[in-house]
Structure formats: C-alpha cells, structure tokens
C-alpha cells in the first residue's frame, strides 16, 4: 500500500511564449529572455521553419514569478529595442536599394529611347548613340552607387545600433537583478 502512494509534486502554473527569429539571433534572444524569467520549454523542441532562415523556440515562465509587472515592463522595453535594431539594420540597405533601382530604371528608359531611335524610319543613329550612353551608365552605375550609399549608411547607423545593444544589456541586467 505504501509503495502505491505517489509523491505529491507542487503545482506550478506557467505562461508560454513562442519566439520566431532568425537563426543567427536565436541564441541572443534566448539568453536575453532568461533575464525576464523565461526558460526553454524542454517538452516542446525548437522548430526550424524551413526553408526560411527563421527558427521557432518555445519558452515558459512561472505565472507567480516575483516582480512580474516590472519584468513584463522591462521585457516590453527590450522587445521595442529589438524592433528598433531590426529597423536600423534594414535602413542600412533600403536607401541604397531605392537609389540603385531608380537609377537603373532611368537607364532602362534611356535604352528604350535609344532602341526606338534606331528602329524608327529613317533610323536616327546619332540620337541612338546619344541616348545609349546614359542608358549604359544607368545600368552600370547602380552597383557602385549601392555600395557607396550602403557604406555611408553603415558608418552612420552602426553607432546607433551599438547604443541600442548597450540599452538592451542594461535592461537585461535590471531584469536579472529582479529575479534574484
């Protein structure tokens, strides 16, 4: 009879969170969320959302965690910083892409004009050459323009991104102190 008694285990209620992020950032996010009381849910494994570069991670945290309101506030601040970093990362290349594509379209318009000039009756060879030169420039220059603008943006935005990471580390440090 005594052997059939089962040990009583204390009840713990959990709240759950699903993280979907780039594979390159998943380790950073797991480490950061642990500072807000979250832990990996061993019962639910990490999932690769193939064929993309994204990964899904399941996390859980005790519903009755101490300082839950403050931890949640810090977590929201952390998530806002992550969003700002992602926006800054995209901004590194977005302006360069816009300018490059615009210049490429303008070059294509010149090439179209050149083509129409040479196929007209009678053919306007001089006009074709005059329009083809900026057309070719408009096709070649976007690559170099993209690289130049991207380099300028990287130099400008990298310090801002580093400041956001410093802010994240401070937020995680505060969260970690609340858990102790």
GROMACS .gro file of C-alpha atoms in nm:
model
  180
    1UNK     CA    1   0.000   0.000   0.000
    2UNK     CA    2   0.281   0.239   0.086
    3UNK     CA    3   0.453   0.169  -0.248
    4UNK     CA    4   0.140   0.267  -0.436
    5UNK     CA    5   0.135   0.614  -0.282
    6UNK     CA    6   0.265   0.867  -0.526
    7UNK     CA    7   0.475   1.160  -0.425
    8UNK     CA    8   0.294   1.489  -0.434
    9UNK     CA    9   0.451   1.742  -0.661
   10UNK     CA   10   0.374   2.108  -0.608
   11UNK     CA   11   0.167   2.269  -0.880
   12UNK     CA   12   0.331   2.534  -1.093
   13UNK     CA   13   0.131   2.729  -1.347
   14UNK     CA   14   0.322   2.850  -1.649
   15UNK     CA   15   0.270   3.112  -1.913
   16UNK     CA   16   0.410   3.035  -2.255
   17UNK     CA   17   0.581   3.237  -2.526
   18UNK     CA   18   0.673   3.146  -2.879
   19UNK     CA   19   0.974   3.317  -3.035
   20UNK     CA   20   1.021   3.326  -3.410
   21UNK     CA   21   1.351   3.480  -3.514
   22UNK     CA   22   1.647   3.449  -3.748
   23UNK     CA   23   1.870   3.153  -3.666
   24UNK     CA   24   2.162   3.390  -3.617
   25UNK     CA   25   1.981   3.580  -3.340
   26UNK     CA   26   1.804   3.296  -3.158
   27UNK     CA   27   2.082   3.235  -2.906
   28UNK     CA   28   2.096   3.605  -2.817
   29UNK     CA   29   1.718   3.614  -2.769
   30UNK     CA   30   1.710   3.301  -2.551
   31UNK     CA   31   1.987   3.440  -2.330
   32UNK     CA   32   1.808   3.775  -2.305
   33UNK     CA   33   1.462   3.635  -2.228
   34UNK     CA   34   1.608   3.428  -1.944
   35UNK     CA   35   1.671   3.761  -1.767
   36UNK     CA   36   1.294   3.817  -1.760
   37UNK     CA   37   1.219   3.478  -1.604
   38UNK     CA   38   1.164   3.280  -1.924
   39UNK     CA   39   1.321   2.938  -1.975
   40UNK     CA   40   1.324   2.695  -2.264
   41UNK     CA   41   1.035   2.452  -2.262
   42UNK     CA   42   1.208   2.115  -2.287
   43UNK     CA   43   0.880   1.941  -2.367
   44UNK     CA   44   0.845   2.141  -2.686
   45UNK     CA   45   1.150   2.134  -2.908
   46UNK     CA   46   1.288   2.408  -3.127
   47UNK     CA   47   1.146   2.400  -3.476
   48UNK     CA   48   1.318   2.500  -3.795
   49UNK     CA   49   1.066   2.679  -4.015
   50UNK     CA   50   1.228   2.552  -4.333
   51UNK     CA   51   1.311   2.669  -4.596
   52UNK     CA   52   1.350   3.015  -4.444
   53UNK     CA   53   1.621   3.139  -4.212
   54UNK     CA   54   1.371   3.159  -3.926
   55UNK     CA   55   1.353   2.938  -3.619
   56UNK     CA   56   1.075   2.889  -3.364
   57UNK     CA   57   1.151   2.847  -2.993
   58UNK     CA   58   0.902   2.770  -2.714
   59UNK     CA   59   0.961   2.929  -2.375
   60UNK     CA   60   0.778   2.922  -2.043
   61UNK     CA   61   0.777   3.115  -1.717
   62UNK     CA   62   0.615   3.071  -1.377
   63UNK     CA   63   0.288   3.264  -1.362
   64UNK     CA   64   0.353   3.360  -1.000
   65UNK     CA   65   0.701   3.496  -1.056
   66UNK     CA   66   0.810   3.772  -0.821
   67UNK     CA   67   0.809   4.126  -0.969
   68UNK     CA   68   0.612   4.007  -1.271
   69UNK     CA   69   0.478   4.351  -1.360
   70UNK     CA   70   0.821   4.513  -1.358
   71UNK     CA   71   0.971   4.221  -1.552
   72UNK     CA   72   0.695   4.249  -1.811
   73UNK     CA   73   0.758   4.623  -1.845
   74UNK     CA   74   1.131   4.562  -1.892
   75UNK     CA   75   1.055   4.285  -2.142
   76UNK     CA   76   0.837   4.518  -2.350
   77UNK     CA   77   1.115   4.777  -2.345
   78UNK     CA   78   1.359   4.503  -2.455
   79UNK     CA   79   1.128   4.398  -2.740
   80UNK     CA   80   1.094   4.761  -2.851
   81UNK     CA   81   1.474   4.790  -2.863
   82UNK     CA   82   1.495   4.470  -3.068
   83UNK     CA   83   1.240   4.616  -3.313
   84UNK     CA   84   1.442   4.936  -3.341
   85UNK     CA   85   1.760   4.739  -3.409
   86UNK     CA   86   1.584   4.543  -3.685
   87UNK     CA   87   1.460   4.868  -3.840
   88UNK     CA   88   1.810   5.018  -3.826
   89UNK     CA   89   1.955   4.703  -3.986
   90UNK     CA   90   1.706   4.731  -4.273
   91UNK     CA   91   1.778   5.103  -4.308
   92UNK     CA   92   2.141   5.019  -4.391
   93UNK     CA   93   2.039   4.892  -4.733
   94UNK     CA   94   1.693   5.034  -4.805
   95UNK     CA   95   1.803   5.381  -4.923
   96UNK     CA   96   2.084   5.227  -5.129
   97UNK     CA   97   1.837   4.989  -5.293
   98UNK     CA   98   1.590   5.266  -5.373
   99UNK     CA   99   1.854   5.489  -5.535
  100UNK     CA  100   2.006   5.198  -5.729
  101UNK     CA  101   1.673   5.077  -5.863
  102UNK     CA  102   1.570   5.430  -5.957
  103UNK     CA  103   1.893   5.489  -6.146
  104UNK     CA  104   1.856   5.150  -6.317
  105UNK     CA  105   1.503   5.236  -6.430
  106UNK     CA  106   1.621   5.572  -6.566
  107UNK     CA  107   1.899   5.391  -6.754
  108UNK     CA  108   1.644   5.149  -6.895
  109UNK     CA  109   1.430   5.441  -7.013
  110UNK     CA  110   1.728   5.587  -7.197
  111UNK     CA  111   1.800   5.247  -7.356
  112UNK     CA  112   1.436   5.221  -7.464
  113UNK     CA  113   1.465   5.565  -7.625
  114UNK     CA  114   1.783   5.454  -7.794
  115UNK     CA  115   1.613   5.143  -7.930
  116UNK     CA  116   1.317   5.342  -8.061
  117UNK     CA  117   1.555   5.591  -8.222
  118UNK     CA  118   1.742   5.321  -8.416
  119UNK     CA  119   1.425   5.135  -8.524
  120UNK     CA  120   1.248   5.450  -8.645
  121UNK     CA  121   1.207   5.515  -9.016
  122UNK     CA  122   1.452   5.663  -9.108
  123UNK     CA  123   1.694   5.544  -8.839
  124UNK     CA  124   1.838   5.814  -8.611
  125UNK     CA  125   2.178   5.661  -8.536
  126UNK     CA  126   2.321   5.973  -8.374
  127UNK     CA  127   2.022   6.002  -8.140
  128UNK     CA  128   2.054   5.629  -8.067
  129UNK     CA  129   2.417   5.677  -7.957
  130UNK     CA  130   2.336   5.988  -7.756
  131UNK     CA  131   2.061   5.801  -7.566
  132UNK     CA  132   2.258   5.477  -7.531
  133UNK     CA  133   2.548   5.638  -7.340
  134UNK     CA  134   2.337   5.748  -7.039
  135UNK     CA  135   2.148   5.418  -7.071
  136UNK     CA  136   2.465   5.214  -7.023
  137UNK     CA  137   2.576   5.446  -6.743
  138UNK     CA  138   2.235   5.396  -6.582
  139UNK     CA  139   2.286   5.020  -6.595
  140UNK     CA  140   2.646   5.013  -6.468
  141UNK     CA  141   2.642   5.289  -6.207
  142UNK     CA  142   2.371   5.145  -5.973
  143UNK     CA  143   2.605   4.874  -5.843
  144UNK     CA  144   2.869   5.126  -5.737
  145UNK     CA  145   2.605   5.369  -5.608
  146UNK     CA  146   2.452   5.091  -5.398
  147UNK     CA  147   2.788   5.002  -5.242
  148UNK     CA  148   2.874   5.368  -5.170
  149UNK     CA  149   2.539   5.456  -5.010
  150UNK     CA  150   2.538   5.131  -4.812
  151UNK     CA  151   2.887   5.203  -4.675
  152UNK     CA  152   2.781   5.556  -4.575
  153UNK     CA  153   2.467   5.423  -4.401
  154UNK     CA  154   2.663   5.152  -4.220
  155UNK     CA  155   2.907   5.408  -4.083
  156UNK     CA  156   2.619   5.629  -3.975
  157UNK     CA  157   2.393   5.359  -3.823
  158UNK     CA  158   2.646   5.126  -3.656
  159UNK     CA  159   2.696   5.355  -3.352
  160UNK     CA  160   2.317   5.381  -3.310
  161UNK     CA  161   2.282   5.003  -3.322
  162UNK     CA  162   2.560   4.963  -3.065
  163UNK     CA  163   2.381   5.212  -2.836
  164UNK     CA  164   2.064   5.002  -2.863
  165UNK     CA  165   2.257   4.687  -2.773
  166UNK     CA  166   2.401   4.868  -2.470
  167UNK     CA  167   2.047   4.968  -2.372
  168UNK     CA  168   1.937   4.605  -2.410
  169UNK     CA  169   2.219   4.485  -2.184
  170UNK     CA  170   2.117   4.738  -1.919
  171UNK     CA  171   1.754   4.625  -1.940
  172UNK     CA  172   1.856   4.258  -1.912
  173UNK     CA  173   2.077   4.340  -1.615
  174UNK     CA  174   1.784   4.511  -1.438
  175UNK     CA  175   1.562   4.214  -1.513
  176UNK     CA  176   1.821   3.971  -1.382
  177UNK     CA  177   1.850   4.167  -1.056
  178UNK     CA  178   1.472   4.145  -1.011
  179UNK     CA  179   1.485   3.765  -1.040
  180UNK     CA  180   1.738   3.727  -0.757
   0.00000   0.00000   0.00000
